[in-house]
Short mmCIF file of C-alpha atoms and ligand atoms in Angstrom, two decimals:
data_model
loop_
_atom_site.label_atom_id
_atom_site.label_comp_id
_atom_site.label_asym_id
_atom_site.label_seq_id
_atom_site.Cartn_x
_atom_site.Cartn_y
_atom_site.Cartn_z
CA UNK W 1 21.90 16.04 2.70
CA UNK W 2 24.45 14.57 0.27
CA UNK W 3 24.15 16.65 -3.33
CA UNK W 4 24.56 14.64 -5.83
CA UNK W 5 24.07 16.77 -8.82
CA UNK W 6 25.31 19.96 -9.32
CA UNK W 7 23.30 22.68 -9.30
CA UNK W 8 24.15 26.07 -9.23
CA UNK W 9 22.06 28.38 -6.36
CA UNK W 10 22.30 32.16 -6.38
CA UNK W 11 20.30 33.52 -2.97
CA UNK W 12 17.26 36.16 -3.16
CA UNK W 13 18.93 39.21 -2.13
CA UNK W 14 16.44 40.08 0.61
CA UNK W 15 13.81 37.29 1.43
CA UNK W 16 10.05 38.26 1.58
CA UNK W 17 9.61 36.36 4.45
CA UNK W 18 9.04 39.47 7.16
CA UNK W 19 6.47 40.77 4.96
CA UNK W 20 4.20 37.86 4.57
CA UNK W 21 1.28 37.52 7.06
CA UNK W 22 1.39 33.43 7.58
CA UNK W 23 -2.13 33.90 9.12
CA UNK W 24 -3.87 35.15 5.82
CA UNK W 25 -2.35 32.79 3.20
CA UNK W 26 -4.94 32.51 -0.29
CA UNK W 27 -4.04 29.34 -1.93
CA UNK W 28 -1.11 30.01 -4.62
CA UNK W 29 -0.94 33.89 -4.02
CA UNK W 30 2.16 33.96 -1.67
CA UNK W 31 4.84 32.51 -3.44
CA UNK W 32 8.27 31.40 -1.44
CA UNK W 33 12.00 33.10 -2.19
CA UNK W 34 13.66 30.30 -4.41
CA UNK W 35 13.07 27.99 -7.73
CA UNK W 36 13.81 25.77 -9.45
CA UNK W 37 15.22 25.71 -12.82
CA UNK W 38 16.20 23.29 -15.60
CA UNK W 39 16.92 23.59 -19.55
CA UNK W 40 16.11 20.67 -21.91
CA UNK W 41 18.16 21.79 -24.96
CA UNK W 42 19.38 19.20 -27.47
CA UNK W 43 17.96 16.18 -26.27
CA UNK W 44 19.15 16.40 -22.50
CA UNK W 45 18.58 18.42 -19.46
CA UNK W 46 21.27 20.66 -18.43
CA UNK W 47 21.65 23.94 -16.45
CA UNK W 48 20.56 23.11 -13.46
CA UNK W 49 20.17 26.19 -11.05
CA UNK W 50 18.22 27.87 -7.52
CA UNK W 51 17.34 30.99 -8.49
CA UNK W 52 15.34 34.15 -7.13
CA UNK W 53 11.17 33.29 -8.00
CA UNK W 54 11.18 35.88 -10.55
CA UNK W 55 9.19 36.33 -13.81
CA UNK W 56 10.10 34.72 -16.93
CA UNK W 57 10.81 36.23 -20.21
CA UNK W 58 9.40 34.79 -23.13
CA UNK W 59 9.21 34.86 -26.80
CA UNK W 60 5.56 35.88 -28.08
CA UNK W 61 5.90 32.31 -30.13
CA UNK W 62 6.77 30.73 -27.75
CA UNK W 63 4.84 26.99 -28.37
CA UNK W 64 2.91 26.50 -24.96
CA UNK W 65 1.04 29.90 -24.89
CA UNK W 66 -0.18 28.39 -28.22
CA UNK W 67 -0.73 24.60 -28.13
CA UNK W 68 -0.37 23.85 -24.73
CA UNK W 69 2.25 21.49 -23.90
CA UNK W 70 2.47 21.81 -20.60
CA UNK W 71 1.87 19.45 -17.38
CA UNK W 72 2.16 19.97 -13.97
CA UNK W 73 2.08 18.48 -10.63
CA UNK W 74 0.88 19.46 -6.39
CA UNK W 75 2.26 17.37 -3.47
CA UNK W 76 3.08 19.46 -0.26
CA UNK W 77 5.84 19.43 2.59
CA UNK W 78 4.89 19.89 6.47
CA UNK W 79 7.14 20.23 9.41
CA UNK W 80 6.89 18.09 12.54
CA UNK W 81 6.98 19.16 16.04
CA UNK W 82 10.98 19.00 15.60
CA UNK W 83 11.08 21.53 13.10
CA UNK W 84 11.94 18.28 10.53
CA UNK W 85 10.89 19.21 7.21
CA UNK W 86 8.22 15.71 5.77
CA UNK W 87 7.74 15.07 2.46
CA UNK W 88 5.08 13.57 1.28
CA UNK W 89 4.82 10.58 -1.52
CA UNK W 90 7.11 12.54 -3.35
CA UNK W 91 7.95 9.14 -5.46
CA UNK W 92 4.40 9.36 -6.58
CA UNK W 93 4.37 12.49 -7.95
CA UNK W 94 7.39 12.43 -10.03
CA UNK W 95 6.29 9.48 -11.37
CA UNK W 96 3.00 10.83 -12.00
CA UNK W 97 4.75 13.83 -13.59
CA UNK W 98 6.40 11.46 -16.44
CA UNK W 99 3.32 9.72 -17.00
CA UNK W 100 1.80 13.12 -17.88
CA UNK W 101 4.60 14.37 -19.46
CA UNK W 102 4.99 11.17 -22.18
CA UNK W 103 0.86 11.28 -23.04
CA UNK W 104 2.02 15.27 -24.02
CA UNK W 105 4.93 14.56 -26.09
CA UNK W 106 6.62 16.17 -23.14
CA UNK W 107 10.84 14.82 -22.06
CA UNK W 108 10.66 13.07 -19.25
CA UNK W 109 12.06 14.27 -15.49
CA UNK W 110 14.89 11.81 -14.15
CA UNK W 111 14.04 10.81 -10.91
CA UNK W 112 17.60 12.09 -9.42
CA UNK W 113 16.47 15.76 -11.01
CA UNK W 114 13.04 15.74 -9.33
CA UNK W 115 14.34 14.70 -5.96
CA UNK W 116 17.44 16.44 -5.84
CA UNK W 117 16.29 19.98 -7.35
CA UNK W 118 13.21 19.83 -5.11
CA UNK W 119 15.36 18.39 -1.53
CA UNK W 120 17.58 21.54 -2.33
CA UNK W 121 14.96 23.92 -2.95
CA UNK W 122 13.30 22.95 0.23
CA UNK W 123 16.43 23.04 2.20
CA UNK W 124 17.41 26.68 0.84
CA UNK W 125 13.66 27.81 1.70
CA UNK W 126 12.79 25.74 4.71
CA UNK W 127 11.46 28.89 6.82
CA UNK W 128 8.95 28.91 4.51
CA UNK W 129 7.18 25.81 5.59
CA UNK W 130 4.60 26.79 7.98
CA UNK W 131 4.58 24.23 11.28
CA UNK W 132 1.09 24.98 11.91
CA UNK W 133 -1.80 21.76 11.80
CA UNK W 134 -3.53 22.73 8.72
CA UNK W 135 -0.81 24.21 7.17
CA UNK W 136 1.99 22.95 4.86
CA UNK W 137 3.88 24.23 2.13
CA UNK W 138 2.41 23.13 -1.23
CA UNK W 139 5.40 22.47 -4.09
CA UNK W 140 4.55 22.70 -7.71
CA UNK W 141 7.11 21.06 -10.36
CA UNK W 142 5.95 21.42 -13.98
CA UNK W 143 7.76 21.16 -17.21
CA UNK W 144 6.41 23.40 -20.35
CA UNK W 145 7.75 23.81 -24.35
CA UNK W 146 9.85 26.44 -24.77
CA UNK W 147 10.55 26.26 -28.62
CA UNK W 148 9.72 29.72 -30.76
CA UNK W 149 7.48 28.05 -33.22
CA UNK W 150 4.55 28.23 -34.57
CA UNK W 151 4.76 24.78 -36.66
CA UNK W 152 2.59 21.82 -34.34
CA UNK W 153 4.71 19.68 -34.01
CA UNK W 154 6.33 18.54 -30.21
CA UNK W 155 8.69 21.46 -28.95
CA UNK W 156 12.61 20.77 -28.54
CA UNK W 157 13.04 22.70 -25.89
CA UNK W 158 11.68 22.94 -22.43
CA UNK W 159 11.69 23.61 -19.03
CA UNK W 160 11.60 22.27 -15.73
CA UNK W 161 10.47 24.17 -12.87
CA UNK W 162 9.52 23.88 -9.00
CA UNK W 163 8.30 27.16 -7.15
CA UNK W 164 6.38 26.44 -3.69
CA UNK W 165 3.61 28.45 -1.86
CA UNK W 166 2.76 28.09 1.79
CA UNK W 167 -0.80 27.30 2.25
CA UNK W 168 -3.82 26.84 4.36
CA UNK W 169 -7.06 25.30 3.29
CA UNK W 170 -7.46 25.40 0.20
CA UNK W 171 -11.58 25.12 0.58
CA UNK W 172 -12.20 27.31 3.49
CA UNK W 173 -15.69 25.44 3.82
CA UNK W 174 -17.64 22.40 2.66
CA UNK W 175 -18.11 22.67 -1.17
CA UNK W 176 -21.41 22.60 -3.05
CA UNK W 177 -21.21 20.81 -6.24
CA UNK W 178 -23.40 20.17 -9.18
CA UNK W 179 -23.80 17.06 -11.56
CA UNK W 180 -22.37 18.27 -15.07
CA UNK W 181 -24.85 16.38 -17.72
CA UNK W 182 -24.02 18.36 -20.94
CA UNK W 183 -20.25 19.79 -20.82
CA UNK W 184 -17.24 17.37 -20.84
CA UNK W 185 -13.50 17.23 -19.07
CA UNK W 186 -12.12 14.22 -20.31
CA UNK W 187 -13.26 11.93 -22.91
CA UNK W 188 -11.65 7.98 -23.15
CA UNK W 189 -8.91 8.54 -25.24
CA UNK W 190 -8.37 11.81 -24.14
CA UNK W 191 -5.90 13.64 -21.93
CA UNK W 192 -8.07 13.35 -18.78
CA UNK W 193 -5.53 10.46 -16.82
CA UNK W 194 -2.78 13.33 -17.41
CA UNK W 195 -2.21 16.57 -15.28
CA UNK W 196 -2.29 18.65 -18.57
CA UNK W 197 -2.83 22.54 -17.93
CA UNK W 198 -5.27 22.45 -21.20
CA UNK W 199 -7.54 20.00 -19.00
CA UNK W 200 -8.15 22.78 -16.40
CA UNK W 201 -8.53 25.62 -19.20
CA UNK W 202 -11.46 23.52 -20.39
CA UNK W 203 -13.10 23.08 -17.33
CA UNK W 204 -13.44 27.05 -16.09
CA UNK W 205 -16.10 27.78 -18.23
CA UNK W 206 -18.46 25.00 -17.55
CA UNK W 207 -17.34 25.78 -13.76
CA UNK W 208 -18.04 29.24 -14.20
CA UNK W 209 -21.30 28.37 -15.08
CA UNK W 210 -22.36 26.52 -12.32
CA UNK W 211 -20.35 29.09 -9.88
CA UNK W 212 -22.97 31.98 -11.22
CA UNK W 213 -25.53 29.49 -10.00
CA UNK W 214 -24.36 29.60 -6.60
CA UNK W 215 -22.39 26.17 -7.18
CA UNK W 216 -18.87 25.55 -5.93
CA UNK W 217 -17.53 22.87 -8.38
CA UNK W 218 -18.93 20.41 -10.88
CA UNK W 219 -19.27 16.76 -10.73
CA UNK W 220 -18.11 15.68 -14.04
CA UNK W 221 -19.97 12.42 -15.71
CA UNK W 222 -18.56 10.43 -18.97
CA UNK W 223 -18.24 12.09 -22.56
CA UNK W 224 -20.52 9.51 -23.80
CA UNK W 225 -23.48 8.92 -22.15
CA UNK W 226 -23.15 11.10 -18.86
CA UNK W 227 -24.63 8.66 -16.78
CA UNK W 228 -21.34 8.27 -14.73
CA UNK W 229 -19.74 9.83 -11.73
CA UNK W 230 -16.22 10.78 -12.77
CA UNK W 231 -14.19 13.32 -10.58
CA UNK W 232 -14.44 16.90 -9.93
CA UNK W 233 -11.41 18.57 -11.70
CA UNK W 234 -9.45 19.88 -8.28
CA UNK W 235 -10.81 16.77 -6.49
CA UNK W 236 -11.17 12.90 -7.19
CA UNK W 237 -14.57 12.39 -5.69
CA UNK W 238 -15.69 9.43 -2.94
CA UNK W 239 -19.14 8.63 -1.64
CA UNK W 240 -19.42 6.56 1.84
CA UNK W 241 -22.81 4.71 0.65
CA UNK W 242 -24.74 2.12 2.91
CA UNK W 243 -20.95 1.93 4.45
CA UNK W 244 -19.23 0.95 1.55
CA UNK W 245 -17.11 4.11 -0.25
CA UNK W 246 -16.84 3.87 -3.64
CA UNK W 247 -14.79 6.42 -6.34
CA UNK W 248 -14.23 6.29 -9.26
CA UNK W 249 -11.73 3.69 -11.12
CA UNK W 250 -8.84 5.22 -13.79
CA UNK W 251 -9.05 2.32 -16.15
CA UNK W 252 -10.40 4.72 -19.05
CA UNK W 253 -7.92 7.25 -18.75
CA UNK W 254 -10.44 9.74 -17.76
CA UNK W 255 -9.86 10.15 -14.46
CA UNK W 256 -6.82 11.93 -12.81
CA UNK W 257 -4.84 9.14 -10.62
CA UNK W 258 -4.90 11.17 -7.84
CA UNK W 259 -2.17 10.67 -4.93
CA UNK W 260 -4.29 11.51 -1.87
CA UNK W 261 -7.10 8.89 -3.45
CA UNK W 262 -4.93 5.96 -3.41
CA UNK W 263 -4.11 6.83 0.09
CA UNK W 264 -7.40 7.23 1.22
CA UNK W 265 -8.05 3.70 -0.53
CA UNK W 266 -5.31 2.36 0.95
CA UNK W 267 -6.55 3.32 4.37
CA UNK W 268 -9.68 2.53 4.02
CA UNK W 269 -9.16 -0.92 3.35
CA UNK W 270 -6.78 -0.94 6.38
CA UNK W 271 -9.64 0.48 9.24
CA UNK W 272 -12.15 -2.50 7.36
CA UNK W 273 -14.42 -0.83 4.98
CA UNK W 274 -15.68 -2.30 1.96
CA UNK W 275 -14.49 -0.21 -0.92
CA UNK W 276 -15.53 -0.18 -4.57
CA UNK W 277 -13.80 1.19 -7.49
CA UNK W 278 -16.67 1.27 -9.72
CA UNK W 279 -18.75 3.93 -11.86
CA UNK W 280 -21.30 4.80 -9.43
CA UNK W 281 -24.37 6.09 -11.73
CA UNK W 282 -25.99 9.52 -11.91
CA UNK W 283 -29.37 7.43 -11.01
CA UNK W 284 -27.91 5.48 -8.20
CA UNK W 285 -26.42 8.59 -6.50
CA UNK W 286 -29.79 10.75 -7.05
CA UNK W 287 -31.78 7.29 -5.51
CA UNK W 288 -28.93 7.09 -2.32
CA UNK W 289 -29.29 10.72 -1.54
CA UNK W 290 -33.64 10.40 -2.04
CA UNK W 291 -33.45 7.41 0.48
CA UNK W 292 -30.66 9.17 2.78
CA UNK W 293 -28.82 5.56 2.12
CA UNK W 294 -25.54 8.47 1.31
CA UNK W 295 -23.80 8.87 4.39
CA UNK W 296 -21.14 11.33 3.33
CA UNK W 297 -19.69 13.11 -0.12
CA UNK W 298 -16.05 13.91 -0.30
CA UNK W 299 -13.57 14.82 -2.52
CA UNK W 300 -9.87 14.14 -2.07
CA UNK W 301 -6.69 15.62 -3.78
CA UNK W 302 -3.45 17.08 -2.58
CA UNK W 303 -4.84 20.86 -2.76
CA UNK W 304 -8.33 20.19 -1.00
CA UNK W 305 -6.80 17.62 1.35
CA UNK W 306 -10.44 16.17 1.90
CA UNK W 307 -13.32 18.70 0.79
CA UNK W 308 -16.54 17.33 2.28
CA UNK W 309 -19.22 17.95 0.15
CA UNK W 310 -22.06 19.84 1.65
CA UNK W 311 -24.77 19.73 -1.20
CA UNK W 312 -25.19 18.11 -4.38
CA UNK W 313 -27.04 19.38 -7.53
CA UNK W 314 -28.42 16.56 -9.47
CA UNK W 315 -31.31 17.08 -12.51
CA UNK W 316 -32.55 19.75 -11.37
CA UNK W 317 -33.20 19.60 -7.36
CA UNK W 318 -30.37 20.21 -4.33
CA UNK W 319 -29.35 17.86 -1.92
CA UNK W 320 -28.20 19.07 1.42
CA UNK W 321 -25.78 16.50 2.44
CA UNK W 322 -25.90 15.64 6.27
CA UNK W 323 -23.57 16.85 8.96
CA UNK W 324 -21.14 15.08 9.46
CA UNK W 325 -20.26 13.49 13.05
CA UNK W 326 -17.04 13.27 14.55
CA UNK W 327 -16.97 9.72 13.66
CA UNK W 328 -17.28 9.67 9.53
CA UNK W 329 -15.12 8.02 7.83
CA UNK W 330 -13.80 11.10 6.26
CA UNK W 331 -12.53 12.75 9.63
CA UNK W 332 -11.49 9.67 10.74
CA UNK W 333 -9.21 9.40 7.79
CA UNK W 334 -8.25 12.87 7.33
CA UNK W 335 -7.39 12.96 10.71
CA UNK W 336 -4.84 9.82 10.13
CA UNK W 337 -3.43 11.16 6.83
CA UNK W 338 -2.38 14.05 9.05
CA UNK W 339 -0.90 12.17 11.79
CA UNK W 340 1.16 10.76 9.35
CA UNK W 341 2.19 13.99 7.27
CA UNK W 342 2.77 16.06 10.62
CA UNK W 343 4.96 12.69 12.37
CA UNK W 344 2.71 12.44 14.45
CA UNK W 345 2.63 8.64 14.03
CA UNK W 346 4.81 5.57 12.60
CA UNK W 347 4.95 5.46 8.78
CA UNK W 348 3.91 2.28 7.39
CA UNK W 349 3.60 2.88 4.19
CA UNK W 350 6.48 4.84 3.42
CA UNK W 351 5.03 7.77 2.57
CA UNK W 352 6.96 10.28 3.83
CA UNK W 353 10.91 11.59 2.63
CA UNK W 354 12.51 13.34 5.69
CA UNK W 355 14.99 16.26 4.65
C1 COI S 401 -3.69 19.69 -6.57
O1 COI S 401 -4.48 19.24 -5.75
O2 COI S 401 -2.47 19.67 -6.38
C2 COI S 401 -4.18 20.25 -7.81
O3 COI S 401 -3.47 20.19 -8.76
C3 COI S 401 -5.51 20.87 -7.83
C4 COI S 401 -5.55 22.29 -8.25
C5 COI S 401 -5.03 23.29 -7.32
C6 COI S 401 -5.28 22.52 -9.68
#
């Protein structure tokens, strides 16, 4: 790999690695050797360094533990049978990242830094990446103020960060879900379209409250009238109805533009099905899942992978979703999106980065 920015790497003195049990990995507990570091200090990014995953020290004023400015970002690496480290749609998430970062008021990540601070973190902490199917390393960049301030105002000073976790499944079984008709998580307008930590603060509590009635997740409808389908907060949400899937669209900023979505979509279109980006309806979901016309509830994001949905809460009465057979759609795509993470198959789309 050719460097072209210079950034300085000290090594962990003695790696963790012998001590973690790869067969018992809880999403975002075990945390690899190395990260990522980079200082936006008068107007630029500078200081560029590898260092030792270590805690941070921070000023009690410090601006994000009080307004928030802070976004984030998922996407995972996997190895192939080779022991080649594959990236996956990398491009899309630093993009995504910027997108974020400008609706927060946040500096934006040069391309050159994303790629090149995250090829050499993965390079220095390859060993890391499990090659196991179902298993991948999951890599999370995210840039957060660092003035001492209590003013509001935007900070002018921040930094940008990418630690990595190996990780399993992230939902160890189907999730049950229930449609959210008085709490909101994005509102048009809103933050929702960004990956802004503040959106998942708001969300725990309505989530908590359907998790103490024995409820995995939430479906979350529109701030206005919440009639509509939105997404699920970890998960963009897609429902195979009478054959046709439909999802959500992200024209009203509501709706997290999630990476594994538009590759589902993509592939979707490519094995023939009809899909719809459209605002399915609280009423027309409650009617396809009375008639049975639903054939299968997922949701998709880089996390969950694809979560099938096993039941669905909506005014007041459960719906057990059917089993699914081997054929659905959503094996049937999962099981391609794989293929193509693990090289198991020819990239068309160029989706993967090999290190
Ligand atoms: C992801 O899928 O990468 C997410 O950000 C979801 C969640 C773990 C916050």
């Amino acid at each position: 790999m050719k460097a072209t920015l210079q950034i300085d790497i000290t090594k962990i003195q003695e790696s963790k690695i012998e001590k973690t049990d790869f067969e018992n990995l809880t999403f975002g507990k075990t945390i690899s050797d190395h990260m990522f570091v980079a200082d936006f200090i008068n107007g630029e990014w500078t200081d560029f360094r590898i260092e030792p995953y270590a805690p941070l020290a921070l000023n009690p004023a410090n601006a994000t533990l009080h307004y928030g400015q802070s976004v984030f970002e998922g996407l995972k690496a996997y190895k192939n049978e080779d022991g080649e480290i594959l990236l996956f749609r990398a491009d899309a998430n630093q993009k995504r990242l910027n997108e974020s970062a400008k609706r927060l008021c946040i500096p934006e990540v040069p391309e050159e830094l994303f790629m090149e601070g995250l090829m050499q973190l993965l390079d220095l902490d390859r060993n890391w990446i499990p090659n196991k199917p179902g298993f991948s390393l999951y890599i999370r960049p995210f840039i957060f103020a660092t003035d001492d301030y209590l003013g509001i105002r935007p900070s002018e000073k921040y930094k940008f960060m990418i630690f990595t976790c190996p990780v399993g499944h992230y939902y160890a079984k189907p999730v049950t879900v229930k449609v959210e008709q008085k709490y909101t998580r994005a509102a048009e307008g809103g933050t929702g379209a960004a990956k802004a930590a503040g959106n998942y603060a708001g969300s725990l509590y309505p989530a908590l409250l359907a998790q103490k009635e024995g409820y995995d997740q939430l479906i979350w409808t529109d701030s206005k009238s919440h009639q509509y389908i939105e997404e699920s907060g970890t998960m963009n949400l897609m429902f195979m109805i009478n054959n046709t899937l439909i999802t959500a669209p992200t024209h009203t900023g509501t709706i997290l533009k999630g990476i594994t979505r538009d590759s589902v979509l993509t592939l979707a279109k490519e094995m023939g099905y009809e899909v719809e980006e459209r605002f399915l309806t609280v009423a027309e979901l409650q009617e396809a899942l009375e008639t049975g016309s639903i054939q299968e509830a997922f949701g998709t994001g880089t996390a969950a992978t694809i979560a099938h949905i096993s039941k669905i809460h909506v005014n007041e009465v459960d719906y057990e979703m059917p089993q699914k057979p081997v054929d659905s759609f959503s094996l049937q795509v999962l099981k391609i999106l794989d293929d193509i993470k693990y090289g198991k198959v020819k990239d068309n789309h160029n989706w993967i980065i090999k290190l």
